[in-house]
Short mmCIF file of C-alpha atoms in Angstrom, two decimals:
data_model
loop_
_atom_site.label_atom_id
_atom_site.label_comp_id
_atom_site.label_asym_id
_atom_site.label_seq_id
_atom_site.Cartn_x
_atom_site.Cartn_y
_atom_site.Cartn_z
CA MET E 25 -0.03 -0.50 -0.08
CA ARG E 26 2.49 2.34 0.84
CA ARG E 27 4.46 1.69 -2.59
CA ALA E 28 1.28 2.02 -4.18
CA THR E 29 1.53 5.48 -2.38
CA LEU E 30 4.68 6.55 -3.99
CA ILE E 31 4.83 4.91 -7.18
CA ILE E 32 1.52 7.12 -7.92
CA PRO E 33 2.89 11.02 -7.24
CA VAL E 34 6.25 9.64 -9.19
CA VAL E 35 4.49 8.43 -12.31
CA VAL E 36 2.25 11.66 -12.77
CA VAL E 37 4.94 13.78 -12.72
CA LEU E 38 6.94 12.00 -15.16
CA ILE E 39 3.55 12.11 -16.97
CA ALA E 40 3.64 16.03 -16.86
CA LEU E 41 7.67 16.02 -17.86
CA LEU E 42 7.23 13.50 -20.39
CA LEU E 43 3.92 15.80 -21.85
CA SER E 44 5.31 19.07 -21.28
CA SER E 45 8.66 17.70 -23.38
CA ILE E 46 6.57 16.70 -26.57
CA PHE E 47 4.88 19.19 -29.15
CA VAL E 48 3.98 19.02 -32.38
CA VAL E 49 4.94 21.12 -35.74
CA ASN E 50 2.13 20.69 -38.19
CA GLU E 51 2.68 20.56 -41.70
CA ARG E 52 1.34 24.77 -41.86
CA GLN E 53 3.74 25.73 -39.26
CA ARG E 54 7.62 26.23 -38.63
CA ALA E 55 8.67 26.31 -34.92
CA LEU E 56 11.97 27.52 -32.18
CA VAL E 57 12.68 26.23 -29.32
CA LEU E 58 13.58 28.60 -27.36
CA GLN E 59 15.74 29.00 -23.96
CA PHE E 60 16.02 31.80 -22.54
CA GLY E 61 15.13 33.99 -24.73
CA GLN E 62 18.03 31.81 -27.33
CA ILE E 63 17.41 29.75 -30.24
CA ARG E 64 18.54 26.58 -29.17
CA GLN E 65 16.70 24.54 -32.39
CA VAL E 66 14.75 25.14 -35.68
CA ILE E 67 12.37 22.77 -36.94
CA ASN E 68 11.01 23.40 -40.11
CA GLU E 69 9.91 19.84 -41.09
CA PRO E 70 6.66 18.95 -39.48
CA GLY E 71 5.98 15.60 -36.70
CA LEU E 72 6.39 15.35 -32.77
CA HIS E 73 9.38 16.64 -31.16
CA PHE E 74 10.88 17.12 -28.32
CA LYS E 75 12.01 19.85 -25.28
CA LEU E 76 13.89 20.38 -21.82
CA PRO E 77 9.96 20.82 -19.73
CA PHE E 78 9.91 23.94 -18.06
CA ILE E 79 13.61 25.39 -19.76
CA GLN E 80 12.90 25.34 -22.82
CA ASP E 81 9.69 27.25 -25.06
CA VAL E 82 8.34 26.71 -28.51
CA VAL E 83 7.29 29.56 -31.11
CA TYR E 84 5.41 28.77 -34.02
CA TYR E 85 5.60 30.42 -37.31
CA ASP E 86 3.10 30.43 -40.12
CA ASP E 87 4.67 28.45 -43.21
CA ARG E 88 1.87 29.30 -45.17
CA ILE E 89 2.48 31.95 -48.44
CA LEU E 90 1.10 35.31 -46.64
CA SER E 91 -0.21 38.83 -47.85
CA LEU E 92 -0.11 42.38 -47.33
CA ASP E 93 -1.89 45.11 -48.49
CA THR E 94 0.09 47.99 -47.97
CA THR E 95 -0.95 51.49 -47.45
CA PRO E 96 -1.91 53.90 -50.24
CA ILE E 97 1.39 55.98 -51.53
CA GLU E 98 2.05 58.66 -53.77
CA VAL E 99 4.37 58.36 -56.63
CA THR E 100 6.02 60.64 -59.16
CA PRO E 101 6.49 59.44 -62.64
CA SER E 102 9.21 60.92 -65.35
CA ASP E 103 6.22 62.70 -66.66
CA ASP E 104 5.10 64.58 -63.50
CA ARG E 105 1.85 63.62 -63.00
CA ARG E 106 1.31 62.36 -59.88
CA LEU E 107 -0.11 58.71 -59.07
CA VAL E 108 -1.85 57.16 -55.80
CA VAL E 109 -1.57 53.74 -55.83
CA ASP E 110 -1.30 50.82 -53.07
CA ALA E 111 0.02 47.26 -53.74
CA PHE E 112 -0.54 43.99 -52.21
CA ALA E 113 2.74 41.49 -51.53
CA ARG E 114 2.66 37.51 -51.20
CA TYR E 115 5.97 36.38 -48.93
CA ARG E 116 6.49 33.96 -47.07
CA ILE E 117 9.08 32.72 -43.81
CA VAL E 118 11.76 30.66 -45.65
CA ASP E 119 14.39 31.22 -42.49
CA THR E 120 12.83 31.27 -39.07
CA GLN E 121 15.93 32.39 -37.41
CA GLN E 122 16.85 35.51 -38.65
CA PHE E 123 13.38 36.04 -39.23
CA ARG E 124 13.38 35.77 -34.88
CA LEU E 125 16.57 37.81 -34.72
CA ALA E 126 15.10 40.34 -37.26
CA VAL E 127 11.40 41.51 -35.49
CA GLY E 128 12.29 39.65 -32.34
CA VAL E 129 9.34 39.23 -30.18
CA GLY E 130 7.17 41.01 -32.42
CA GLY E 131 6.03 38.37 -34.65
CA LEU E 132 4.28 38.39 -38.12
CA ARG E 133 2.88 42.74 -37.37
CA ALA E 134 6.03 44.17 -36.84
CA ALA E 135 7.86 42.19 -40.43
CA GLU E 136 4.61 43.48 -42.15
CA ALA E 137 5.73 46.77 -40.96
CA LEU E 138 9.45 46.30 -42.28
CA LEU E 139 8.44 44.30 -45.57
CA GLU E 140 6.56 47.57 -45.68
CA ASP E 141 9.13 49.65 -45.44
CA ILE E 142 10.89 47.66 -47.82
CA LEU E 143 8.14 47.92 -50.36
CA ASN E 144 7.11 51.92 -50.63
CA PRO E 145 10.44 53.08 -51.02
CA GLN E 146 11.17 50.15 -54.00
CA ILE E 147 7.65 51.09 -55.50
CA ARG E 148 8.43 54.81 -55.02
CA GLU E 149 12.02 54.21 -57.10
CA VAL E 150 10.75 52.08 -60.01
CA LEU E 151 7.30 54.07 -60.72
CA GLY E 152 9.38 56.96 -60.40
CA SER E 153 12.34 56.19 -62.93
CA GLU E 154 13.49 57.53 -65.52
CA GLY E 155 11.28 56.81 -68.64
CA VAL E 156 8.41 55.34 -67.11
CA THR E 157 5.38 57.46 -67.81
CA SER E 158 1.70 57.05 -65.63
CA ASN E 159 0.37 55.83 -69.52
CA THR E 160 3.43 53.14 -67.90
CA ILE E 161 1.83 52.35 -65.50
CA LEU E 162 -1.90 51.97 -66.56
CA SER E 163 -0.76 50.01 -70.26
CA ASN E 164 0.70 46.28 -70.81
CA GLU E 165 3.90 47.30 -69.37
CA ARG E 166 2.74 47.20 -66.14
CA ALA E 167 3.10 43.46 -65.81
CA ALA E 168 7.31 44.62 -65.57
CA LEU E 169 7.29 47.29 -63.46
CA MET E 170 6.16 45.15 -60.97
CA ASP E 171 8.64 42.29 -61.32
CA ARG E 172 11.63 44.58 -60.93
CA ILE E 173 10.54 45.45 -57.70
CA THR E 174 9.69 42.72 -56.54
CA GLU E 175 12.89 41.95 -57.26
CA GLN E 176 14.44 44.33 -55.54
CA ALA E 177 12.60 43.85 -52.47
CA ARG E 178 13.33 40.31 -52.43
CA GLU E 179 16.96 41.57 -51.73
CA ARG E 180 16.22 43.37 -49.03
CA ALA E 181 13.54 41.20 -47.78
CA LEU E 182 15.54 38.12 -47.39
CA GLN E 183 17.75 40.46 -44.70
CA LEU E 184 14.56 39.22 -42.84
CA GLY E 185 13.96 35.55 -43.41
CA LEU E 186 11.55 36.36 -46.26
CA ASP E 187 10.85 35.96 -49.01
CA VAL E 188 8.30 38.30 -51.40
CA LEU E 189 6.70 36.13 -53.57
CA ASP E 190 4.85 38.37 -56.09
CA VAL E 191 3.79 42.14 -55.60
CA ARG E 192 1.24 43.53 -57.83
CA LEU E 193 -0.80 47.20 -57.41
CA THR E 194 -4.14 47.11 -56.92
CA GLU E 195 -5.03 50.58 -57.82
CA THR E 196 -4.08 53.32 -59.68
CA ALA E 197 -5.65 56.71 -59.23
CA LEU E 198 -4.78 60.82 -59.25
CA PRO E 199 -4.83 62.22 -55.94
CA GLY E 200 -7.66 64.13 -55.19
CA GLN E 201 -6.79 67.74 -56.45
CA ASN E 202 -5.80 65.88 -59.52
CA LEU E 203 -8.85 64.27 -60.47
CA ARG E 204 -11.13 66.40 -59.45
CA ALA E 205 -9.01 68.77 -62.05
CA THR E 206 -9.35 65.64 -64.13
CA PHE E 207 -13.17 65.40 -63.99
CA GLU E 208 -13.33 69.13 -64.19
CA ARG E 209 -11.39 68.96 -67.57
CA MET E 210 -13.44 65.77 -68.86
CA GLU E 211 -16.36 67.19 -67.98
CA ALA E 212 -15.68 70.27 -70.05
CA GLU E 213 -14.40 68.36 -73.21
CA ARG E 214 -17.90 66.19 -72.61
CA GLN E 215 -19.82 69.68 -72.72
CA ARG E 216 -18.36 70.55 -75.50
CA GLU E 217 -18.42 67.61 -78.07
CA ALA E 218 -22.31 67.89 -76.58
CA THR E 219 -22.68 71.56 -78.05
CA ASP E 220 -20.64 70.18 -81.10
CA GLU E 221 -22.66 67.47 -82.02
CA ARG E 222 -26.08 69.37 -81.25
CA ALA E 223 -24.48 72.29 -83.83
CA ARG E 224 -23.92 69.70 -86.22
CA GLY E 225 -27.60 68.47 -85.59
CA GLU E 226 -29.18 71.67 -86.14
CA GLU E 227 -26.74 72.41 -89.10
CA ALA E 228 -28.56 68.66 -90.47
CA ALA E 229 -32.17 69.66 -89.33
CA GLN E 230 -31.97 72.41 -91.00
CA ARG E 231 -30.76 71.05 -94.89
CA VAL E 232 -33.47 68.91 -94.11
CA ARG E 233 -36.08 71.33 -92.87
CA ALA E 234 -34.66 73.29 -96.71
CA GLN E 235 -35.07 70.49 -98.68
CA ALA E 236 -38.79 69.36 -97.24
CA ASP E 237 -39.94 73.38 -97.65
CA ARG E 238 -38.12 73.03 -101.38
CA THR E 239 -39.86 69.46 -101.92
CA VAL E 240 -43.37 70.66 -100.22
CA VAL E 241 -43.01 73.93 -102.86
CA GLU E 242 -42.13 71.92 -106.36
CA LEU E 243 -45.24 69.20 -105.01
CA VAL E 244 -47.89 71.83 -104.37
CA SER E 245 -46.43 73.85 -107.44
CA ASP E 246 -46.69 70.91 -110.27
CA ALA E 247 -49.87 69.37 -108.12
CA ASN E 248 -51.07 73.44 -109.22
CA ARG E 249 -50.13 73.22 -112.96
CA LEU E 250 -51.56 70.27 -113.43
CA ALA E 251 -54.90 70.95 -111.59
CA GLU E 252 -54.46 73.97 -113.37
CA ILE E 253 -54.11 71.90 -116.91
CA THR E 254 -57.08 69.58 -115.43
CA ARG E 255 -59.50 72.95 -114.84
CA GLY E 256 -58.76 74.10 -118.33
CA GLU E 257 -59.16 70.75 -120.54
CA ALA E 258 -62.43 70.13 -118.02
CA ASP E 259 -63.48 73.58 -119.12
CA ALA E 260 -62.96 73.22 -122.95
CA GLU E 261 -64.81 69.86 -122.87
CA ARG E 262 -67.80 71.33 -121.07
CA ASN E 263 -67.73 73.94 -123.53
CA ARG E 264 -67.45 71.83 -126.16
CA ILE E 265 -70.93 70.36 -124.70
CA PHE E 266 -72.62 73.35 -124.67
CA ALA E 267 -71.37 74.29 -127.60
CA GLU E 268 -73.20 70.73 -129.39
CA ALA E 269 -76.12 71.18 -127.16
CA PHE E 270 -76.70 74.24 -128.73
CA GLY E 271 -76.24 73.77 -132.10
CA ALA E 272 -78.39 70.54 -131.90
CA ASP E 273 -81.45 72.51 -130.54
CA PRO E 274 -80.58 76.46 -129.88
CA GLU E 275 -84.66 76.95 -128.02
CA PHE E 276 -83.64 74.68 -125.94
CA PHE E 277 -80.24 75.13 -124.36
CA GLU E 278 -81.51 79.16 -123.98
CA PHE E 279 -84.52 77.92 -121.99
CA TYR E 280 -82.39 75.35 -119.86
CA ARG E 281 -79.80 77.58 -119.07
CA SER E 282 -82.98 80.40 -118.32
CA MET E 283 -84.18 77.72 -115.67
CA THR E 284 -80.76 77.66 -114.51
CA ALA E 285 -80.61 81.10 -113.71
CA TYR E 286 -84.01 81.59 -111.97
CA GLU E 287 -82.72 78.58 -109.64
CA ARG E 288 -80.27 80.20 -108.87
CA ALA E 289 -81.44 84.14 -108.11
CA LEU E 290 -84.29 82.41 -106.25
CA GLU E 291 -82.69 79.61 -104.49
CA GLY E 292 -83.44 79.92 -100.73
CA SER E 293 -85.55 82.86 -99.78
CA ASN E 294 -83.95 85.16 -101.59
CA SER E 295 -87.34 85.68 -103.71
CA SER E 296 -87.10 89.66 -104.40
CA MET E 297 -85.24 91.35 -107.55
CA VAL E 298 -84.72 94.70 -109.21
CA LEU E 299 -84.57 94.08 -112.65
CA SER E 300 -85.68 96.50 -115.79
CA PRO E 301 -89.62 95.63 -116.54
CA ASP E 302 -88.27 94.70 -120.09
CA SER E 303 -85.20 92.64 -118.90
CA ALA E 304 -84.58 89.23 -121.42
CA PHE E 305 -84.08 87.44 -118.09
CA PHE E 306 -87.59 87.34 -117.94
CA ASN E 307 -88.81 85.84 -121.26
CA PHE E 308 -90.16 82.68 -119.75
CA PHE E 309 -91.92 84.98 -117.14
CA ALA E 310 -94.73 85.92 -120.11
CA ASP E 311 -93.76 83.56 -123.63
CA PRO E 312 -93.31 79.86 -122.83
CA ASN E 313 -91.16 81.09 -125.81
CA GLY E 314 -89.26 83.42 -124.38
CA VAL E 315 -89.99 86.01 -127.17
CA GLY E 316 -92.68 88.13 -125.01
CA VAL E 317 -91.48 90.71 -122.78
CA PRO E 318 -94.31 90.62 -118.91
CA GLN E 319 -96.04 93.88 -119.23
CA VAL E 320 -95.38 96.28 -115.72
CA ALA E 321 -99.42 97.54 -114.11
CA GLU E 322 -99.54 101.29 -114.09
#
C-alpha cells in the first residue's frame, strides 16, 4: 500500500514531464525552440518533437504564403503626373532563425511593418524611374514594372528571413485635387463635344427642313400646274358640250340656261329682285317660247 502511494505521484510527475517535453509541429508551421530567449533549435519539418520541460519554450510561425496590403502612397512618374497607388505582396517565411532575430518578439505584425518599409521605397523608385510615365504604369508594361519591384524587394526582404514572391498594384488613381481637375476637364470636353454635336444636328435639321420646304413647294407647284391643266381641259370639254348642245337645239338650250338662272337667283329665301321690266331675264315668264316681254301694271 505504501509502495503504491509512492509510485502514483512519481508516475504523475513523469507523465507531466513527458507531456511538457513533447510538442507537435503541423505541416503549416515552422517552430523555434528557445531557452531563456536564445534559439536552441530550428524546426522546419512537421512532426513530433521534444524539448526540455519547463526550461525551453516553443514559438510557432506560419509556413504558408502570406499576404500584405500596403497603405496608399503617392508616386511621381517621369511625366510629373502624380499618382496614388497601393499594392499587395505575397511573401513567405523562409529563414525562421533570421526572422526571429530581425523582428524579435513582434512576430508577423512587426515583420509586415518592416516589409512595408521595404516595399514602399521600391515602388517609388521603380515607378519614378526615368522613362516610366503614367501611361506606362497603366499599360501592359505594368507587369514588367511589378517584376522589377518584386526582385528588388526580395533582395532586401531576405535580411528579414522573408521571401517576397510577388508584388502587384491593386489600385492606381489620381490624387484628390488632380482627380477633381481631371473630372472638370473631362466634363468641359464632353460639354464641348455635346455642343458640337447639337450644332451639327441643328445644321443637318436645317438642311432637311430646307429640302422638305423646297420639295413641298415643288410638289404644290406641280399639283397646281396639273390642276390648272385639268381644269382647263375640263372647261374646254364643258364648252364643247355646251356648244354641241346649243347647236343641236338652240331654243331648248336657251330655255335650260334661263331655268338654271332662275333657280340660282331665287334659291332659299331670296325671292326679291330689282330689274328693269323689259329685261330679257324674264322672257320665259311672259311667253313659254321666251319671245314676249311681260307687261308691268301701271
